JSON list of C-alpha atoms and ligand atoms in Angstrom, two decimals:
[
{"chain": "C", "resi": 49, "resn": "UNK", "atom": "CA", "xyz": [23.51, -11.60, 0.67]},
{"chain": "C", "resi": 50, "resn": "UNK", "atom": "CA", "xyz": [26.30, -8.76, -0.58]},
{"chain": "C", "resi": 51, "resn": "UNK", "atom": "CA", "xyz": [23.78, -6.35, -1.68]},
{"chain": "C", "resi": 52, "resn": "UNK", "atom": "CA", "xyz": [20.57, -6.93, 0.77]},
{"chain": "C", "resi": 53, "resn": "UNK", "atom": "CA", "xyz": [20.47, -3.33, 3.06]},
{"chain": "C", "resi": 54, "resn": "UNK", "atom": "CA", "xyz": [18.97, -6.05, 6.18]},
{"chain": "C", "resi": 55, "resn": "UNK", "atom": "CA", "xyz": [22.20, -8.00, 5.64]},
{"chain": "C", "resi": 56, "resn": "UNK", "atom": "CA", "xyz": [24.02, -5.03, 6.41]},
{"chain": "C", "resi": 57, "resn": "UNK", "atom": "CA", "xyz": [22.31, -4.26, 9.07]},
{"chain": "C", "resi": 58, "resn": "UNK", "atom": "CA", "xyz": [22.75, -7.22, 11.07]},
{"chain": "C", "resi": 59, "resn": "UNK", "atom": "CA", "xyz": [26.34, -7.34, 10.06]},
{"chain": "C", "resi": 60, "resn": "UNK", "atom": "CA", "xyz": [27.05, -3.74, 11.06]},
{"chain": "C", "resi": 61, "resn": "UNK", "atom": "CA", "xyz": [27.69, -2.02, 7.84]},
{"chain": "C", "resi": 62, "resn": "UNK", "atom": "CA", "xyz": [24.76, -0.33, 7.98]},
{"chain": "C", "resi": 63, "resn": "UNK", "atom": "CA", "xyz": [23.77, 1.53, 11.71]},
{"chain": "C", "resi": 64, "resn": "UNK", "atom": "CA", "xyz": [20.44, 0.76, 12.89]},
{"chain": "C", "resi": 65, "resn": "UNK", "atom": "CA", "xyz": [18.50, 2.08, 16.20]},
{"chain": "C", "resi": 66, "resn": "UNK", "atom": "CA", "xyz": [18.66, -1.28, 18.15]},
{"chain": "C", "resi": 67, "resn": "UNK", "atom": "CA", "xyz": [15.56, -2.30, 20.30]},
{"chain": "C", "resi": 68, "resn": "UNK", "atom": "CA", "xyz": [16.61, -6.16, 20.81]},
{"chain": "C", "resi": 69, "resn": "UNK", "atom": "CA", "xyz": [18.88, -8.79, 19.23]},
{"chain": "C", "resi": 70, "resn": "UNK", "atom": "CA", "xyz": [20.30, -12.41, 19.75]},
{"chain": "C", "resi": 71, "resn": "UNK", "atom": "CA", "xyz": [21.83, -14.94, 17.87]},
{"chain": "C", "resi": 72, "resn": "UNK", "atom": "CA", "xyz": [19.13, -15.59, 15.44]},
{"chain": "C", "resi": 73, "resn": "UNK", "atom": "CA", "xyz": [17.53, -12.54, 15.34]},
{"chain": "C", "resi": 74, "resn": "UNK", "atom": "CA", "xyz": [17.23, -8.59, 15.44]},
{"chain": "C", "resi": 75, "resn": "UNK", "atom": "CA", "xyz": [14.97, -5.59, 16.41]},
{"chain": "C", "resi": 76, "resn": "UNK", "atom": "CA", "xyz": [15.17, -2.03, 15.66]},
{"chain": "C", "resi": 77, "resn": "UNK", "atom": "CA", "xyz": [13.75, 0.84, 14.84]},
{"chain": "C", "resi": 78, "resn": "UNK", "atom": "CA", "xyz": [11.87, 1.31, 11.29]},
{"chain": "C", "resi": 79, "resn": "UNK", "atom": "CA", "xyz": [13.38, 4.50, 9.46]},
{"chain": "C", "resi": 80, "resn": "UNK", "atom": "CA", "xyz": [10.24, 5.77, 7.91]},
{"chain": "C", "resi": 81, "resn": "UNK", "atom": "CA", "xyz": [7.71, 4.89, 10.81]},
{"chain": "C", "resi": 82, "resn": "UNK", "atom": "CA", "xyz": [4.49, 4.59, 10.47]},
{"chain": "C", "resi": 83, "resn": "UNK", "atom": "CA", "xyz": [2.59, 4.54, 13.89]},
{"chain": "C", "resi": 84, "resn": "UNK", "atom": "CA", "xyz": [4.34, 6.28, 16.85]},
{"chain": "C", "resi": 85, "resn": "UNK", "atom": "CA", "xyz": [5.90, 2.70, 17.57]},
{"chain": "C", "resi": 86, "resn": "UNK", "atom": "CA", "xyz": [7.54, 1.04, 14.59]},
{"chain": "C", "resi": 87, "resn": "UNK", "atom": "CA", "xyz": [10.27, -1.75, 14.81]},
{"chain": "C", "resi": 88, "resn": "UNK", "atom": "CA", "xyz": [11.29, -4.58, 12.32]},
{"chain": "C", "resi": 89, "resn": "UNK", "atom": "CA", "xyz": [11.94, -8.30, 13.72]},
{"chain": "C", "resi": 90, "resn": "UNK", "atom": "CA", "xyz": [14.38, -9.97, 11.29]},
{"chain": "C", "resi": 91, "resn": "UNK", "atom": "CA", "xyz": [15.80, -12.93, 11.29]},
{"chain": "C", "resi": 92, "resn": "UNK", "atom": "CA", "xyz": [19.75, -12.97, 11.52]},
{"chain": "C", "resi": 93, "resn": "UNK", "atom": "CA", "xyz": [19.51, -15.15, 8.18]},
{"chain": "C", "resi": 94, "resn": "UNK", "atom": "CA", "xyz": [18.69, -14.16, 4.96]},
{"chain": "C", "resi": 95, "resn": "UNK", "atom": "CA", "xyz": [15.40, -15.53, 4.06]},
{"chain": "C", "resi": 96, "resn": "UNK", "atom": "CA", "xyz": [14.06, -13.25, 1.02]},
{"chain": "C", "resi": 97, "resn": "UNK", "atom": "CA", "xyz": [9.93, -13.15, 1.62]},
{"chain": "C", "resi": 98, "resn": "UNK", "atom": "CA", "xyz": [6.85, -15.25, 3.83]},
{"chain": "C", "resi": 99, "resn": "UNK", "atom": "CA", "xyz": [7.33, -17.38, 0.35]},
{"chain": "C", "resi": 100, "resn": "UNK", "atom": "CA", "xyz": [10.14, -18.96, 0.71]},
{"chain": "C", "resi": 101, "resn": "UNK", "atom": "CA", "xyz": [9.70, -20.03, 4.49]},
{"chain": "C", "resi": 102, "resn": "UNK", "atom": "CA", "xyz": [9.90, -23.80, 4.58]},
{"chain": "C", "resi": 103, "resn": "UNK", "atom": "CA", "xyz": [9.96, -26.70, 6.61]},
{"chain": "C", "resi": 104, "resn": "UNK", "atom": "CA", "xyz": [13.54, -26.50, 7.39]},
{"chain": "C", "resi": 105, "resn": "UNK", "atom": "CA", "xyz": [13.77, -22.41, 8.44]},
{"chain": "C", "resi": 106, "resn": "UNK", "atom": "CA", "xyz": [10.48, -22.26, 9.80]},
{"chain": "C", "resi": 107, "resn": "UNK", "atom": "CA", "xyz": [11.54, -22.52, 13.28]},
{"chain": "C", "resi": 108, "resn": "UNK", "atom": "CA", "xyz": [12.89, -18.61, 13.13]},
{"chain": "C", "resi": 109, "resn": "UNK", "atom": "CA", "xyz": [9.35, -17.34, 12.83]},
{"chain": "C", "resi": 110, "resn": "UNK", "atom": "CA", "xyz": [7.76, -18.72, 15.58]},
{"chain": "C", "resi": 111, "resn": "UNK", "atom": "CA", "xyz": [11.43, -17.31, 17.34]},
{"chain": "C", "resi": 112, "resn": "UNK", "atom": "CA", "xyz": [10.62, -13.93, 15.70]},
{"chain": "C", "resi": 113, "resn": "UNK", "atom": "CA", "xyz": [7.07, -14.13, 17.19]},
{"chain": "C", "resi": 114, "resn": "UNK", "atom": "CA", "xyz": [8.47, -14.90, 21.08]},
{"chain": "C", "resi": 115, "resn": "UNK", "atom": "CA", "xyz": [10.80, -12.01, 20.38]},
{"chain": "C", "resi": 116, "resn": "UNK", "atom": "CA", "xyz": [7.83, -9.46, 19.48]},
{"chain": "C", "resi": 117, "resn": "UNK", "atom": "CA", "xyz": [5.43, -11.05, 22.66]},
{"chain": "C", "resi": 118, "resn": "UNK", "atom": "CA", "xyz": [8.47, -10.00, 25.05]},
{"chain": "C", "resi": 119, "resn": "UNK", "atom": "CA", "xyz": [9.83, -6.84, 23.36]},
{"chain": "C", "resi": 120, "resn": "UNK", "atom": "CA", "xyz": [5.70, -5.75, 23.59]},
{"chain": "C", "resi": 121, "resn": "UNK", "atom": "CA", "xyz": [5.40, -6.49, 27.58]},
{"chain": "C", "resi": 122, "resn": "UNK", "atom": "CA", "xyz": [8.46, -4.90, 27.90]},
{"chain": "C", "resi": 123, "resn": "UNK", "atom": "CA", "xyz": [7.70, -1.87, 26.11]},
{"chain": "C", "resi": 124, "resn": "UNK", "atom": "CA", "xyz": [4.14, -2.11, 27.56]},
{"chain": "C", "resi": 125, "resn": "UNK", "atom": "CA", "xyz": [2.07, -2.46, 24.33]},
{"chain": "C", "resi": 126, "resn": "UNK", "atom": "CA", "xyz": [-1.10, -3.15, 24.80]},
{"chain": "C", "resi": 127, "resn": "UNK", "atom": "CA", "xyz": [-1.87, -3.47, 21.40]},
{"chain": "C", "resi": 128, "resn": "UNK", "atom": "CA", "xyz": [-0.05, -3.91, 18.28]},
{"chain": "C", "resi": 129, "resn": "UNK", "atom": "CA", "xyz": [0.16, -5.20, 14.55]},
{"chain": "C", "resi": 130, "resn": "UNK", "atom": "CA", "xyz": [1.99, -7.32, 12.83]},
{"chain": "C", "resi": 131, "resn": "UNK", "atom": "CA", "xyz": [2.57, -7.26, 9.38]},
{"chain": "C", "resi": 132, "resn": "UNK", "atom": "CA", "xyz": [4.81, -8.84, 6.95]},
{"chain": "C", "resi": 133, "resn": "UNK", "atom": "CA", "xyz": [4.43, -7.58, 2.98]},
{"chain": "C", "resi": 134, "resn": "UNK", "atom": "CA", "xyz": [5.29, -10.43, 0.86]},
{"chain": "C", "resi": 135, "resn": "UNK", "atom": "CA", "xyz": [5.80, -9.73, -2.97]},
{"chain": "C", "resi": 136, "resn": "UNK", "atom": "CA", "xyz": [6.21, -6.58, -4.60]},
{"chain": "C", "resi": 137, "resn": "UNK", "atom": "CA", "xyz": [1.91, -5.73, -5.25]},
{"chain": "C", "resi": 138, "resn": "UNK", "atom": "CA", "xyz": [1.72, -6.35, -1.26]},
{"chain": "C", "resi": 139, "resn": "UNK", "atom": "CA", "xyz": [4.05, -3.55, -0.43]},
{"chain": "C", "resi": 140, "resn": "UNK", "atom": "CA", "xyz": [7.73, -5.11, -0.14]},
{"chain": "C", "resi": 141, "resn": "UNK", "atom": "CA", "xyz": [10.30, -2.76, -1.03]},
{"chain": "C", "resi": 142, "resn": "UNK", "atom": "CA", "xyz": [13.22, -5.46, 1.31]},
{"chain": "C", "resi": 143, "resn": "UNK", "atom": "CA", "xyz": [13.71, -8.40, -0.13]},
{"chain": "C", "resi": 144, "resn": "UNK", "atom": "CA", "xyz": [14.94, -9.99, 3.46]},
{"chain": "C", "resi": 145, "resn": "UNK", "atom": "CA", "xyz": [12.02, -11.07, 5.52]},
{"chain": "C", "resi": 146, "resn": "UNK", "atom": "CA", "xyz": [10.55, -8.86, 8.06]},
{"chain": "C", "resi": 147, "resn": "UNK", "atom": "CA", "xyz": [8.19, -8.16, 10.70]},
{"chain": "C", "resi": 148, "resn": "UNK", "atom": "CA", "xyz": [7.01, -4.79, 10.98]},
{"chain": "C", "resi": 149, "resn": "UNK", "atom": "CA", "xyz": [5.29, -3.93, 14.62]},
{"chain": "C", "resi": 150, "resn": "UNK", "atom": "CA", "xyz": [3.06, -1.15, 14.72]},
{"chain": "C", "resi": 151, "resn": "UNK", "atom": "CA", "xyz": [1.52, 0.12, 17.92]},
{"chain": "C", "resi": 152, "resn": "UNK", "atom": "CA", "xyz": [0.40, 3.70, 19.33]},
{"chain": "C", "resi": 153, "resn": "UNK", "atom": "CA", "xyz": [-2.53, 4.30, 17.57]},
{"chain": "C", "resi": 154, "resn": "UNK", "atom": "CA", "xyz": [-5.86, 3.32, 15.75]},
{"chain": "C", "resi": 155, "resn": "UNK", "atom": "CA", "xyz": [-5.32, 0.72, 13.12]},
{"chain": "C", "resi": 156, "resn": "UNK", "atom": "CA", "xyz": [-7.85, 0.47, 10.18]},
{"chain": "C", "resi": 157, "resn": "UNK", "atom": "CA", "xyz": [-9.40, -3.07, 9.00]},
{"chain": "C", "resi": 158, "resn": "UNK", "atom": "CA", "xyz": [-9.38, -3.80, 6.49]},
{"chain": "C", "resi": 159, "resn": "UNK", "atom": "CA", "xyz": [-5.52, -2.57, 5.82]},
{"chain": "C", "resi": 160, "resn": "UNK", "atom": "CA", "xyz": [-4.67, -0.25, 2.78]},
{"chain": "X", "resi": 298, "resn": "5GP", "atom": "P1", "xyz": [8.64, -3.43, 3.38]},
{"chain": "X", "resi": 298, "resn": "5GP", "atom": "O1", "xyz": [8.33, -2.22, 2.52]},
{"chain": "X", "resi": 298, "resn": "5GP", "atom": "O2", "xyz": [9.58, -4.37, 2.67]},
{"chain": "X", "resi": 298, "resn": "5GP", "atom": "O3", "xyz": [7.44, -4.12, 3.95]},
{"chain": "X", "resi": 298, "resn": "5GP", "atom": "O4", "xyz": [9.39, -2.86, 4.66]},
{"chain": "X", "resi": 298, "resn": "5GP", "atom": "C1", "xyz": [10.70, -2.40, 4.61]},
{"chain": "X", "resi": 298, "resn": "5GP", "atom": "C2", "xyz": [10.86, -1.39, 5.70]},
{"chain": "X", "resi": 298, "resn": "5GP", "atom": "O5", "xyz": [12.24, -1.17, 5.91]},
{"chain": "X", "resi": 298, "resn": "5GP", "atom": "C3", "xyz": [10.24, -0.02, 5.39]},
{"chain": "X", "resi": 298, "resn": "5GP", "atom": "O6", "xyz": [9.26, 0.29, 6.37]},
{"chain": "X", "resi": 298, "resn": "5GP", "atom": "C4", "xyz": [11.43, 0.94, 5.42]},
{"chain": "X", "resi": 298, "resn": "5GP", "atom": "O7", "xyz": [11.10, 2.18, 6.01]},
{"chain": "X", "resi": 298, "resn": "5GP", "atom": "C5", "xyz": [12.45, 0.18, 6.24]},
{"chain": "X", "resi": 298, "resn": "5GP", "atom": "N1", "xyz": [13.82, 0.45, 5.89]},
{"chain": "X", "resi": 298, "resn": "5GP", "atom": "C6", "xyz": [14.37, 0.46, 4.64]},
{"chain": "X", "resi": 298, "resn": "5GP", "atom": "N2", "xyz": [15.70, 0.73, 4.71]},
{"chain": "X", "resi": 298, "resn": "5GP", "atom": "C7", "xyz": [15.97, 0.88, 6.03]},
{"chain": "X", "resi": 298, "resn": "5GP", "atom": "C8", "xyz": [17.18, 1.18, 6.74]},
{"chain": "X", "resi": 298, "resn": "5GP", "atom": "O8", "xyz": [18.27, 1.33, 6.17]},
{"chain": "X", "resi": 298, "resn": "5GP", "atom": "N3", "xyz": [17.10, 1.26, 8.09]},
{"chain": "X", "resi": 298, "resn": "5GP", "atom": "C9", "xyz": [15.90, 1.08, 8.77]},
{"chain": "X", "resi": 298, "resn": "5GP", "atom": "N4", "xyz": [15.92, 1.18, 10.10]},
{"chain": "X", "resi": 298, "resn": "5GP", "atom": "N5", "xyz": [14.76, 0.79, 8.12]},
{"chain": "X", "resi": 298, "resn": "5GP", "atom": "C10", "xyz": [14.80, 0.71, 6.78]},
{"chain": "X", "resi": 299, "resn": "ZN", "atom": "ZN1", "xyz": [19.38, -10.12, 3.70]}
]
């Protein structure tokens, strides 16, 4: 998508603080983080929200997941959220689907 910033990022255009990537997919570093460790896990593709994951692109989420398990053992996370915002009243503000990973320090239940 021309104008999507996530598109960018995978492409280049935009710099980003790399923690993993491979051909489907990419890590890095969230630029307003919220917990001492913050990364988004996005898929290479543009897919826009959670709601409009089908039976055909599915497969990249359960990818996405795999990615987060190992990046966490290798970083050594114990613990850790994930949380993807779907819809404007949830909290999305990128319209390119996302995994946010939170770790480093108490999370609250229920979330805000
Ligand atoms: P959402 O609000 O859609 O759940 O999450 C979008 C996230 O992307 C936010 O946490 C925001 O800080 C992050 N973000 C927005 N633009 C950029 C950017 O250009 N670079 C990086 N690294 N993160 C960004
Ligand atoms: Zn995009």
């Amino acid at each position: 998508m021309n104008d999507c910033i996530f598109c960018k990022i995978v492409s280049g255009e935009i710099p980003s603080n790399k923690v993993y990537e491979d051909d489907q997919c990419l890590a890095f570093y969230d630029l307003d983080p919220q917990a001492p460790t913050h990364f988004l896990v996005i898929p290479k593709a543009h897919i826009e929200s959670a709601r409009s994951i089908n039976a055909g692109n599915c497969q990249i989420v359960g990818h996405c997941y795999a990615v987060i398990a190992q990046i966490a053992q290798d970083m050594g996370l114990e613990s850790y959220r994930v949380v993807t915002n779907c819809g404007l009243q949830a909290g999305q503000s990128v319209f390119h689907l996302h995994f946010h990973v939170l770790a480093g320090r108490d999370m609250t239940w229920p979330p805000g």
